[in-house]
Coordinates of C-alpha atoms in Angstrom, one line a residue:
X1 CA 0.0 0.0 0.0
X2 CA 1.5 3.2 -0.8
X3 CA 2.2 6.2 2.0
X4 CA -0.8 8.1 0.6
X5 CA -3.6 5.6 1.2
X6 CA -1.9 5.0 4.6
X7 CA -2.5 8.6 5.5
X8 CA -5.8 8.9 3.9
X9 CA -6.8 5.6 6.2
X10 CA -5.6 7.0 9.2
X11 CA -7.1 10.2 9.1
X12 CA -10.2 8.4 8.2
X13 CA -10.3 6.3 11.3
X14 CA -8.8 9.2 12.9
X15 CA -12.2 11.3 12.6
X16 CA -14.5 8.2 13.0
X17 CA -12.8 8.0 16.3
X18 CA -13.7 11.8 16.9
X19 CA -17.3 11.1 16.0
X20 CA -17.5 8.0 18.5
X21 CA -16.2 10.2 21.6
X22 CA -18.3 13.1 20.8
X23 CA -21.8 10.8 21.0
X24 CA -19.9 9.4 24.6
X25 CA -21.5 6.1 23.8
X26 CA -19.0 2.9 23.2
X27 CA -19.1 1.8 19.6
X28 CA -20.6 -1.8 19.2
X29 CA -20.0 -2.4 15.9
X30 CA -16.8 -2.3 13.6
X31 CA -17.2 -2.0 9.6
X32 CA -14.2 -3.5 7.6
X33 CA -13.8 -1.8 4.3
X34 CA -11.2 -2.6 2.1
X35 CA -8.0 -2.3 4.8
X36 CA -9.9 0.6 6.5
X37 CA -11.9 -0.2 10.0
X38 CA -14.7 2.2 11.3
X39 CA -15.9 1.6 15.1
X40 CA -19.5 2.9 15.0
X41 CA -22.9 2.2 16.5
X42 CA -25.6 -0.2 15.1
X43 CA -28.7 2.3 15.8
X44 CA -28.2 5.1 13.0
X45 CA -26.6 2.8 10.4
X46 CA -29.2 0.0 10.7
X47 CA -31.9 3.1 10.8
X48 CA -30.7 4.1 6.8
X49 CA -28.4 0.9 5.5
X50 CA -30.8 -1.6 4.2
X51 CA -27.7 -3.7 3.4
X52 CA -26.1 -3.5 6.9
X53 CA -29.5 -4.3 8.5
X54 CA -29.6 -7.7 6.2
X55 CA -26.0 -8.6 7.2
X56 CA -26.7 -8.0 10.9
X57 CA -29.6 -10.0 11.3
X58 CA -28.3 -12.9 9.0
X59 CA -25.0 -13.3 11.2
X60 CA -25.5 -16.3 13.7
X61 CA -24.3 -15.1 16.8
X62 CA -23.6 -11.5 18.7
X63 CA -19.8 -12.0 17.6
X64 CA -20.5 -11.8 14.1
X65 CA -22.8 -9.0 14.5
X66 CA -20.3 -6.7 16.0
X67 CA -17.9 -7.3 13.2
X68 CA -19.4 -6.3 9.5
X69 CA -17.3 -6.5 6.3
X70 CA -17.9 -4.8 3.1
X71 CA -15.2 -5.1 0.7
X72 CA -16.7 -4.2 -2.5
X73 CA -18.6 -1.0 -1.9
X74 CA -18.2 1.6 -4.6
X75 CA -15.7 4.2 -3.7
X76 CA -14.3 2.5 -1.4
X77 CA -13.4 3.8 2.2
X78 CA -13.8 7.3 1.2
X79 CA -17.4 6.9 0.2
X80 CA -18.4 4.8 3.1
X81 CA -16.9 7.4 5.2
X82 CA -19.2 10.2 3.8
X83 CA -22.2 7.3 4.1
X84 CA -21.5 6.9 7.8
X85 CA -21.6 11.3 8.3
X86 CA -24.8 11.3 6.4
X87 CA -25.9 8.1 9.0
X88 CA -24.8 10.0 12.0
X89 CA -26.6 13.8 10.4
X90 CA -23.0 15.2 9.9
X91 CA -23.0 18.0 7.6
X92 CA -20.6 17.7 4.6
X93 CA -20.6 19.2 1.3
X94 CA -22.3 17.4 -2.2
X95 CA -20.0 18.2 -4.9
X96 CA -20.0 17.3 -8.9
X97 CA -16.9 15.8 -7.5
X98 CA -18.5 13.4 -5.0
X99 CA -21.9 13.1 -6.2
X100 CA -21.4 10.2 -8.6
X101 CA -19.4 8.2 -6.0
X102 CA -22.1 9.0 -3.2
X103 CA -25.1 8.0 -5.4
X104 CA -23.5 4.7 -6.2
X105 CA -22.7 4.0 -2.5
X106 CA -26.2 4.8 -1.3
X107 CA -27.5 2.4 -4.0
X108 CA -25.0 -0.5 -2.7
X109 CA -26.0 0.3 0.9
X110 CA -29.7 0.6 0.0
X111 CA -30.1 3.7 1.6
X112 CA -33.6 4.0 -0.1
X113 CA -37.1 5.8 1.4
X114 CA -38.1 2.2 2.3
X115 CA -35.7 2.5 5.3
X116 CA -35.6 6.2 6.2
X117 CA -37.4 9.6 4.9
X118 CA -35.3 11.8 2.9
X119 CA -32.7 9.0 2.5
X120 CA -29.3 9.4 0.9
X121 CA -30.6 8.4 -2.5
X122 CA -32.8 10.6 -2.5
X123 CA -30.8 13.3 -1.5
X124 CA -28.1 12.4 -4.4
X125 CA -31.0 12.3 -6.9
X126 CA -32.1 15.9 -5.9
X127 CA -28.4 17.4 -6.6
X128 CA -28.1 15.4 -10.0
X129 CA -31.3 16.6 -11.4
X130 CA -31.2 20.1 -9.9
X131 CA -27.5 20.9 -9.8
X132 CA -24.9 18.4 -11.4
X133 CA -26.7 17.9 -14.7
X134 CA -27.5 21.3 -15.3
X135 CA -24.5 22.2 -16.5
X136 CA -22.0 20.8 -19.4
X137 CA -18.9 21.0 -17.5
X138 CA -20.8 19.5 -14.6
X139 CA -22.2 16.8 -16.1
X140 CA -18.7 15.9 -17.9
X141 CA -17.1 15.6 -14.6
X142 CA -19.8 13.3 -13.2
X143 CA -19.1 11.6 -15.8
X144 CA -15.6 11.1 -15.7
X145 CA -16.1 10.2 -11.8
X146 CA -18.6 7.3 -12.7
X147 CA -16.1 5.7 -15.1
X148 CA -14.5 4.2 -12.0
X149 CA -18.0 3.1 -10.7
X150 CA -19.2 1.9 -13.8
X151 CA -21.1 -1.3 -12.9
X152 CA -23.1 0.1 -10.2
X153 CA -23.2 3.7 -12.2
X154 CA -24.7 1.6 -15.2
X155 CA -27.4 0.1 -13.1
X156 CA -28.9 3.3 -11.5
X157 CA -28.5 4.4 -15.3
X158 CA -26.5 7.6 -14.2
X159 CA -23.8 7.4 -17.1
X160 CA -26.7 7.4 -19.7
X161 CA -28.5 10.4 -18.0
X162 CA -24.8 11.8 -18.3
X163 CA -24.5 11.4 -21.7
X164 CA -27.9 12.4 -22.7
X165 CA -27.7 15.7 -21.2
X166 CA -23.8 16.3 -22.4
X167 CA -25.5 15.5 -26.0
X168 CA -28.6 17.9 -25.4
X169 CA -26.6 20.8 -24.3
X170 CA -23.7 20.4 -26.6
X171 CA -25.9 20.8 -29.6
X172 CA -27.4 24.0 -28.0
X173 CA -24.2 25.2 -27.8
X174 CA -22.6 24.4 -30.6
X175 CA -23.0 25.9 -34.5
X176 CA -22.9 22.5 -36.1
X177 CA -26.7 21.3 -34.9
X178 CA -28.1 24.2 -37.1
X179 CA -29.6 22.6 -40.6
X180 CA -26.6 23.8 -42.7
X181 CA -26.0 21.0 -44.8
X182 CA -27.8 19.4 -47.7
X183 CA -27.3 15.9 -49.2
X184 CA -26.5 15.3 -52.7
X185 CA -28.4 12.3 -54.1
X186 CA -26.5 11.5 -56.8
X187 CA -23.4 10.7 -54.3
X188 CA -24.4 11.2 -50.8
X189 CA -21.7 14.4 -50.2
X190 CA -22.7 16.7 -47.7
X191 CA -21.9 19.8 -48.9
X192 CA -21.4 22.6 -46.4
X193 CA -22.9 26.0 -46.9
X194 CA -22.5 28.4 -44.1
X195 CA -18.9 27.6 -43.3
X196 CA -15.8 28.6 -45.7
X197 CA -13.1 28.6 -43.1
X198 CA -12.0 25.7 -41.1
X199 CA -14.0 24.7 -38.3
X200 CA -13.9 26.8 -34.7
X201 CA -13.3 24.2 -31.9
X202 CA -16.1 24.8 -29.3
X203 CA -15.0 25.7 -25.6
X204 CA -16.7 22.2 -24.8
X205 CA -14.0 20.2 -27.0
X206 CA -11.2 20.2 -24.3
X207 CA -13.2 19.1 -21.5
X208 CA -14.5 15.6 -23.4
X209 CA -10.9 15.0 -23.5
X210 CA -10.8 13.8 -20.1
X211 CA -13.4 10.9 -20.9
X212 CA -12.1 7.6 -21.4
X213 CA -12.6 6.4 -24.6
X214 CA -15.5 4.0 -24.4
X215 CA -17.8 7.2 -23.0
X216 CA -16.1 9.7 -25.3
X217 CA -17.6 7.4 -27.9
X218 CA -21.0 6.8 -26.6
X219 CA -21.0 10.8 -26.2
X220 CA -20.5 11.6 -29.7
X221 CA -22.7 8.9 -30.8
X222 CA -25.4 10.5 -28.5
X223 CA -24.6 13.8 -30.1
X224 CA -25.2 12.8 -33.8
X225 CA -28.0 11.0 -32.6
X226 CA -29.7 14.2 -31.8
X227 CA -28.7 15.8 -34.7
X228 CA -25.2 16.9 -34.3
X229 CA -23.5 17.2 -37.9
X230 CA -20.6 14.6 -38.1
X231 CA -18.0 17.1 -40.2
X232 CA -18.2 19.0 -37.1
X233 CA -16.5 16.1 -34.8
X234 CA -13.1 16.8 -36.6
X235 CA -11.9 19.2 -34.1
X236 CA -13.0 17.1 -30.9
X237 CA -11.4 14.3 -32.4
X238 CA -8.2 16.0 -33.0
X239 CA -8.2 17.2 -29.9
X240 CA -8.8 13.9 -28.1
X241 CA -5.9 12.3 -30.4
X242 CA -3.3 14.7 -29.7
X243 CA -4.0 14.0 -26.0
X244 CA -4.4 10.1 -25.8
X245 CA -1.8 9.3 -28.3
X246 CA 0.9 11.8 -27.0
X247 CA 4.3 10.2 -26.1
X248 CA 4.2 7.6 -29.6
X249 CA 7.8 7.8 -31.3
X250 CA 5.8 7.5 -34.4
X251 CA 8.5 10.1 -36.3
X252 CA 11.5 7.6 -35.9
X253 CA 12.9 4.6 -36.6
X254 CA 13.8 1.5 -33.6
X255 CA 12.8 -0.4 -31.2
X256 CA 9.2 0.4 -29.4
X257 CA 9.7 1.6 -26.3
X258 CA 6.3 1.2 -25.0
X259 CA 4.8 -1.8 -22.5
X260 CA 2.6 -4.1 -23.9
X261 CA -0.3 -2.8 -21.9
X262 CA -0.2 0.7 -22.9
X263 CA 0.3 -0.1 -26.4
X264 CA -3.0 -2.0 -26.1
X265 CA -4.8 0.8 -24.7
X266 CA -3.7 2.9 -27.4
X267 CA -4.6 0.8 -30.3
X268 CA -8.1 0.6 -28.9
X269 CA -8.1 4.4 -28.8
X270 CA -6.8 4.7 -32.3
X271 CA -9.0 2.4 -33.7
X272 CA -12.0 3.9 -32.1
X273 CA -11.0 7.3 -33.4
X274 CA -10.3 6.3 -36.6
X275 CA -14.4 5.0 -36.7
X276 CA -15.6 8.0 -35.7
X277 CA -13.8 10.3 -38.2
X278 CA -16.3 12.0 -40.6
X279 CA -17.0 10.5 -44.1
X280 CA -17.3 14.4 -45.5
X281 CA -13.9 15.2 -48.0
X282 CA -11.6 17.7 -46.4
X283 CA -13.3 17.4 -42.8
X284 CA -9.9 16.5 -41.7
X285 CA -6.8 17.9 -42.7
X286 CA -4.2 15.3 -44.5
X287 CA -1.1 16.4 -41.8
X288 CA -3.8 15.2 -39.2
X289 CA -4.6 11.8 -41.1
X290 CA -0.8 11.3 -41.6
X291 CA -0.2 11.3 -38.0
X292 CA -2.7 8.9 -37.2
X293 CA -1.9 6.7 -40.1
X294 CA 1.9 6.6 -38.6
X295 CA 0.7 6.0 -35.5
X296 CA -1.8 2.6 -36.7
X297 CA 1.5 1.2 -38.4
X298 CA 3.4 1.6 -35.2
X299 CA 0.9 0.2 -32.8
X300 CA 0.1 -2.5 -35.6
X301 CA -3.9 -1.9 -35.6
X302 CA -5.8 -4.0 -37.7
X303 CA -5.6 -4.1 -41.5
X304 CA -8.8 -1.9 -41.9
X305 CA -8.2 0.6 -39.9
X306 CA -5.0 1.4 -42.0
X307 CA -6.5 1.0 -45.0
X308 CA -9.6 3.5 -44.3
X309 CA -6.9 5.9 -43.3
X310 CA -4.7 5.6 -46.4
X311 CA -8.1 5.9 -48.5
X312 CA -9.0 9.1 -46.7
X313 CA -5.4 10.3 -47.4
X314 CA -5.6 9.2 -50.9
X315 CA -9.1 11.5 -51.6
X316 CA -7.1 14.7 -50.0
X317 CA -3.9 13.8 -52.0
X318 CA -4.0 17.0 -53.8
X319 CA -3.8 18.9 -50.4
X320 CA -0.6 17.2 -49.4
X321 CA 2.8 17.9 -48.6
X322 CA 6.1 16.1 -49.0
X323 CA 6.2 15.6 -44.9
X324 CA 2.9 14.0 -44.7
X325 CA 4.4 11.3 -47.2
X326 CA 7.2 10.6 -45.4
X327 CA 6.0 7.8 -43.1
X328 CA 8.7 6.1 -41.4
X329 CA 9.0 2.1 -41.8
X330 CA 8.7 0.0 -38.7
X331 CA 9.9 -3.0 -39.7
X332 CA 12.8 -3.3 -37.3
X333 CA 15.2 -4.7 -39.3
X334 CA 18.0 -3.0 -41.2
X335 CA 17.3 -4.6 -44.8
X336 CA 14.4 -2.5 -45.2
X337 CA 14.3 1.2 -46.3
X338 CA 13.7 3.8 -44.2
X339 CA 10.5 5.4 -45.6
X340 CA 7.4 3.0 -46.2
X341 CA 7.0 3.0 -49.8
X342 CA 4.1 0.5 -50.0
X343 CA 2.0 2.8 -47.8
X344 CA 2.5 5.6 -50.1
X345 CA 2.2 3.3 -53.3
X346 CA -1.1 2.4 -51.9
X347 CA -2.4 6.1 -51.0
X348 CA -1.5 6.9 -54.5
X349 CA -3.4 4.4 -55.9
X350 CA -6.3 4.7 -54.2
X351 CA -6.0 8.7 -55.5
X352 CA -5.6 7.3 -59.0
X353 CA -9.1 5.3 -58.3
X354 CA -10.8 8.3 -57.1
X355 CA -9.7 10.7 -60.0
X356 CA -11.1 8.5 -62.8
X357 CA -14.3 7.9 -60.7
X358 CA -14.2 11.9 -60.6
X359 CA -13.7 12.1 -64.2
X360 CA -16.1 9.9 -65.2
X361 CA -19.2 12.2 -62.9
X362 CA -18.1 15.2 -63.2
X363 CA -17.5 18.1 -66.3
X364 CA -15.1 20.2 -64.1
X365 CA -11.8 18.7 -65.8
X366 CA -10.2 22.1 -64.8
X367 CA -9.8 21.6 -61.1
X368 CA -9.0 17.9 -61.9
X369 CA -6.2 18.9 -64.2
X370 CA -4.6 21.3 -61.7
X371 CA -4.9 18.5 -58.7
X372 CA -3.3 16.1 -61.1
X373 CA -0.6 18.4 -61.4
X374 CA 0.0 19.0 -58.1
X375 CA 0.1 15.1 -57.2
X376 CA 2.7 14.6 -60.1
X377 CA 5.0 17.5 -58.4
X378 CA 4.3 16.2 -54.9
X379 CA 5.4 12.2 -56.2
X380 CA 8.0 12.9 -57.8
X381 CA 9.3 14.9 -54.8
X382 CA 8.8 11.8 -53.1
X383 CA 10.7 9.6 -55.6
X384 CA 13.7 12.4 -54.9
X385 CA 13.7 12.1 -51.1
X386 CA 13.6 8.1 -51.1
X387 CA 15.9 7.8 -54.0
X388 CA 19.1 8.6 -51.8
X389 CA 17.9 5.5 -49.9
X390 CA 20.2 2.7 -50.9
X391 CA 17.8 0.0 -49.8
X392 CA 15.1 1.1 -52.3
X393 CA 15.0 -1.6 -54.6
X394 CA 15.0 -0.6 -58.4
X395 CA 11.6 -3.0 -58.4
X396 CA 9.9 -0.2 -56.0
X397 CA 11.6 2.8 -57.2
X398 CA 10.2 1.8 -60.7
X399 CA 6.9 1.0 -59.8
X400 CA 6.1 3.9 -57.6
X401 CA 7.3 5.8 -60.8
X402 CA 5.3 4.4 -63.2
X403 CA 2.3 5.1 -61.4
X404 CA 2.4 8.7 -61.7
X405 CA 0.4 9.7 -64.7
X406 CA 2.2 11.2 -67.7
X407 CA -0.5 14.2 -68.2
X408 CA 0.5 15.0 -64.5
X409 CA 4.0 16.1 -65.7
X410 CA 4.3 19.1 -67.8
X411 CA 8.1 18.5 -67.4
X412 CA 10.3 15.9 -66.6
X413 CA 12.9 18.1 -64.7
X414 CA 11.5 16.7 -61.3
X415 CA 11.4 13.1 -62.7
X416 CA 15.0 13.8 -64.0
X417 CA 16.2 14.5 -60.7
X418 CA 14.7 11.7 -58.8
X419 CA 16.6 9.5 -61.4
X420 CA 19.7 11.3 -61.3
X421 CA 19.8 11.0 -57.5
X422 CA 19.0 7.3 -57.4
X423 CA 21.9 6.7 -60.1
X424 CA 23.9 8.4 -57.7
X425 CA 23.1 6.6 -54.5
X426 CA 23.1 3.2 -56.4
X427 CA 26.8 3.1 -58.4
X428 CA 26.9 -0.3 -58.6
X429 CA 23.9 -0.7 -61.2
X430 CA 24.7 -2.2 -64.6
X431 CA 24.1 -0.8 -67.5
X432 CA 20.9 -2.7 -68.3
X433 CA 19.3 -1.6 -64.9
X434 CA 20.5 2.3 -65.9
X435 CA 18.9 2.2 -69.2
X436 CA 15.6 0.5 -67.6
X437 CA 15.7 3.5 -64.5
X438 CA 16.6 6.3 -67.2
X439 CA 13.7 5.0 -69.2
X440 CA 11.0 6.5 -66.7
X441 CA 11.5 10.2 -68.2
X442 CA 10.9 11.5 -71.4
X443 CA 13.8 13.3 -72.6
X444 CA 11.4 15.7 -75.2
X445 CA 10.0 17.0 -72.0
X446 CA 13.4 18.0 -70.5
X447 CA 13.8 21.8 -70.0
X448 CA 16.9 23.8 -71.7
X449 CA 18.8 23.7 -68.1
X450 CA 18.2 19.8 -67.5
X451 CA 19.2 19.5 -71.2
X452 CA 22.5 21.1 -70.5
X453 CA 23.0 19.3 -66.9
X454 CA 22.0 15.8 -68.7
X455 CA 24.5 16.1 -71.5
X456 CA 27.6 16.7 -68.7
X457 CA 26.3 13.7 -66.7
X458 CA 28.6 10.9 -66.5
X459 CA 26.1 8.3 -64.6
X460 CA 23.4 8.6 -67.4
X461 CA 23.5 5.9 -70.3
X462 CA 25.2 6.8 -73.6
X463 CA 22.1 6.1 -75.3
X464 CA 20.1 8.6 -72.7
X465 CA 23.0 11.4 -73.4
X466 CA 22.2 10.9 -77.2
X467 CA 18.2 11.2 -77.1
X468 CA 19.1 14.5 -74.8
X469 CA 21.2 16.2 -77.4
X470 CA 19.1 14.8 -80.4
X471 CA 16.0 16.3 -78.9
X472 CA 17.4 19.4 -77.8
X473 CA 18.8 19.9 -81.2
X474 CA 15.3 19.4 -82.7
X475 CA 14.0 21.7 -80.6
X476 CA 16.3 24.4 -81.6
X477 CA 15.8 23.7 -85.2
X478 CA 11.6 23.9 -84.9
X479 CA 12.1 27.1 -83.1
X480 CA 14.5 28.9 -85.8
X481 CA 11.9 27.5 -88.4
X482 CA 9.0 29.0 -86.2
X483 CA 10.5 32.4 -86.3
X484 CA 11.8 32.6 -89.1
X485 CA 8.2 31.4 -90.7
X486 CA 6.1 33.8 -87.9
X487 CA 8.2 36.8 -89.6
X488 CA 6.2 39.1 -91.3
X489 CA 6.5 40.2 -95.0
X490 CA 8.1 43.8 -94.9
X491 CA 5.9 46.6 -95.9
X492 CA 6.2 47.7 -99.4
X493 CA 8.4 51.2 -99.2
X494 CA 6.9 54.5 -100.3
X495 CA 7.8 56.2 -103.6
X496 CA 9.3 59.5 -102.1
X497 CA 10.5 57.4 -98.6
X498 CA 14.1 56.0 -99.2
X499 CA 14.4 52.3 -98.0
X500 CA 15.3 51.5 -94.3
X501 CA 17.8 48.9 -93.3
X502 CA 16.0 46.1 -91.6
X503 CA 15.9 45.2 -88.3
X504 CA 18.7 43.5 -86.3
X505 CA 16.7 42.2 -83.1
X506 CA 15.6 39.1 -85.4
X507 CA 19.1 38.5 -87.0
X508 CA 20.4 38.6 -83.5
X509 CA 18.2 36.3 -81.8
X510 CA 18.9 33.8 -84.7
X511 CA 22.4 33.8 -84.5
X512 CA 22.1 33.1 -80.7
X513 CA 20.1 30.0 -81.0
X514 CA 22.9 29.0 -83.5
X515 CA 25.8 29.4 -81.4
X516 CA 23.5 27.6 -78.7
X517 CA 23.3 24.8 -80.9
X518 CA 26.7 24.9 -82.3
X519 CA 28.0 24.8 -78.5
X520 CA 25.4 21.7 -78.1
X521 CA 27.3 20.0 -81.2
X522 CA 30.6 21.1 -79.6
X523 CA 29.6 18.8 -76.5
X524 CA 28.7 16.0 -78.6
X525 CA 31.6 16.1 -80.6
X526 CA 33.8 16.4 -77.1
X527 CA 32.4 13.1 -75.7
X528 CA 33.1 11.5 -79.2
X529 CA 36.7 12.1 -79.1
X530 CA 37.1 11.4 -75.1
X531 CA 35.7 7.7 -76.5
X532 CA 37.9 8.2 -79.3
X533 CA 41.0 8.3 -76.9
X534 CA 39.8 5.7 -74.6
X535 CA 40.0 3.4 -77.7
X536 CA 43.5 4.7 -78.5
X537 CA 44.8 3.7 -75.6
X538 CA 43.4 0.3 -75.5
X539 CA 45.2 -0.3 -78.9
X540 CA 48.3 1.4 -77.8
X541 CA 48.6 -1.4 -74.7
X542 CA 47.9 -4.4 -77.3
X543 CA 50.5 -3.0 -79.7
X544 CA 53.0 -2.1 -77.1
X545 CA 54.5 -5.7 -76.9
X546 CA 54.8 -6.0 -80.8
X547 CA 56.9 -2.6 -80.9
X548 CA 59.2 -3.7 -77.9
X549 CA 60.2 -6.7 -79.9
X550 CA 60.6 -4.8 -82.9
X551 CA 62.7 -2.4 -81.1
X552 CA 65.0 -5.1 -80.3
X553 CA 65.5 -6.8 -83.7
X554 CA 65.5 -3.5 -86.2
X555 CA 68.5 -1.4 -85.8
X556 CA 68.0 2.0 -84.9
X557 CA 69.6 4.4 -87.1
X558 CA 72.1 7.2 -85.2
X559 CA 71.3 9.9 -87.8
X560 CA 68.1 9.8 -86.7
X561 CA 68.7 11.2 -82.9
X562 CA 70.2 14.3 -84.8
X563 CA 67.0 14.9 -87.0
X564 CA 64.8 18.0 -85.8
X565 CA 61.3 17.4 -84.5
X566 CA 58.6 16.6 -86.8
X567 CA 55.6 19.1 -86.5
X568 CA 53.2 18.2 -84.6
X569 CA 50.6 16.1 -86.5
X570 CA 46.8 17.1 -86.5
X571 CA 43.7 15.4 -85.2
X572 CA 42.4 14.0 -88.1
X573 CA 45.9 12.7 -89.0
X574 CA 46.2 11.2 -86.0
X575 CA 43.0 9.6 -86.2
X576 CA 43.8 8.2 -89.9
X577 CA 46.9 6.8 -88.6
X578 CA 45.5 4.8 -85.8
X579 CA 42.4 3.6 -88.1
X580 CA 45.2 2.7 -90.7
X581 CA 46.7 0.6 -87.9
X582 CA 43.3 -1.2 -87.2
X583 CA 43.5 -2.4 -90.8
X584 CA 39.8 -2.8 -91.3
X585 CA 39.6 -4.4 -94.6
X586 CA 42.0 -7.3 -93.6
X587 CA 44.9 -6.6 -96.3
X588 CA 48.1 -8.3 -94.9
X589 CA 50.8 -5.7 -95.8
X590 CA 54.0 -6.8 -98.0
X591 CA 57.3 -7.6 -95.7
X592 CA 59.8 -5.0 -97.2
X593 CA 63.6 -5.3 -97.3
X594 CA 65.9 -2.8 -95.4
X595 CA 67.9 -0.2 -97.5
X596 CA 71.2 -1.7 -98.7
X597 CA 73.0 1.1 -97.8
X598 CA 72.4 0.9 -93.9
X599 CA 75.1 1.6 -91.5
X600 CA 76.3 -0.9 -88.7
X601 CA 73.1 -0.3 -85.7
X602 CA 73.9 -0.4 -82.2
X603 CA 72.8 -4.2 -81.1

């Protein structure tokens, strides 16, 4: 037993002894309530408590009648102390803090009108009806105190009366109970008419967070039965979730730091909150849904709970930001990726299904196109974020990228950025795998800056670089052609006026475009030169063995050492010389004899 509880029991027994001494009559009965003992008198107790009268009458001898054990009274020793004071006529204060305990203890001890007029049951009922259940905060307090006395409180209908009073008063106080919505018969979607801003949290929402989850659920169901609109429950559920799920490590990866009992309690809370979420679109923010989904994955809730949250996030995916999708993976093994890509893939698939259904039912294509473009940019940023993780497999990366609709990508710069980061984080990929990853982007949609970067990117395959250069060259030529065709014909000069020189601005624009095209071609030639140099180095290594043997056998003329250095050969001469050495036509050259006038060579 804790020290605080011992102090309470000792103080209760001390007060009881003071009552006895004030009566100047020795006690004739000892009542044991839990670990506390009360030395009292039979007469005041038997006159008001039917249970004690029954226990005394059923005792076989006087010794048994002098000791009464009541181990399971609601409220324990504190409740019995107040009932004993009532039996002795000692004044005490009834309040919202103790009225639930008094009402349940009076019911347990059978302190009804059959045994005494204006007994404790009647006095407690009067206080409940006239004071406690007349204000919202008092009713919530009584309901909260009744949770510890649930069996007896349900029997006397104290819980149901508190819930009904709370539901009635919240509907009177709240803005969400007025008839302010209409139902669309086509898709059963509630359209809010009077609200354009985010719902304001009512003052009583914070008071409801003290309730246990089962009582909280019953209160919300009673509120909706009285006409409270479901979309108005969003702020209340958000407050309750933030308070009850506080302390979960849902933003990091690692071992769980929570006890199994506490984990079970929070799992029940989370599943109940998800079942109470409004069905209307935009009733909850995406960030709150993401927080619930992370908690559901961490607490390992039911599959139905997680799928429900994923579907809700897919419905509002255009409003999400990157942080909402960065859901950590709680696999607790080192082989898995840092982020839960499977969950994000299902969210995207839910959005695409809803989008297809929306296109079929709606004629407003402008909003759908803008939403689709926002989702495309969001997913490209998500791919770029997870691409740096080395544990993300190529199949997952490609599978997620292929789900992004092509019509949502105005340019391919975001996809190119994600592909480049992935190739940088996975340097050991084969050429076939790199080609497969690079096939995710359409080189024709790259911007000019992205093309310039891709042309010098060594991580990209050669085929992709050639495609980028080709499409950029085609675009430059198309722009030059369009500009030249769009030039208006010069007006006929007047007879007397002199002919003016043409404007130089169009020529300067065309010249700058040609310079850019020339620069791109130079980059391509530079690439080919580098490839050719590598080819020459390989040939020189192969021919080094043959040249060394020929150097030992063939004489070296001493006169050649005195000759002046030959002029430097051009690039084309060196290329033709190397190609001649390769002998592409397979002709074996005839062996020439050395000249007769050779001098003695140094061997």
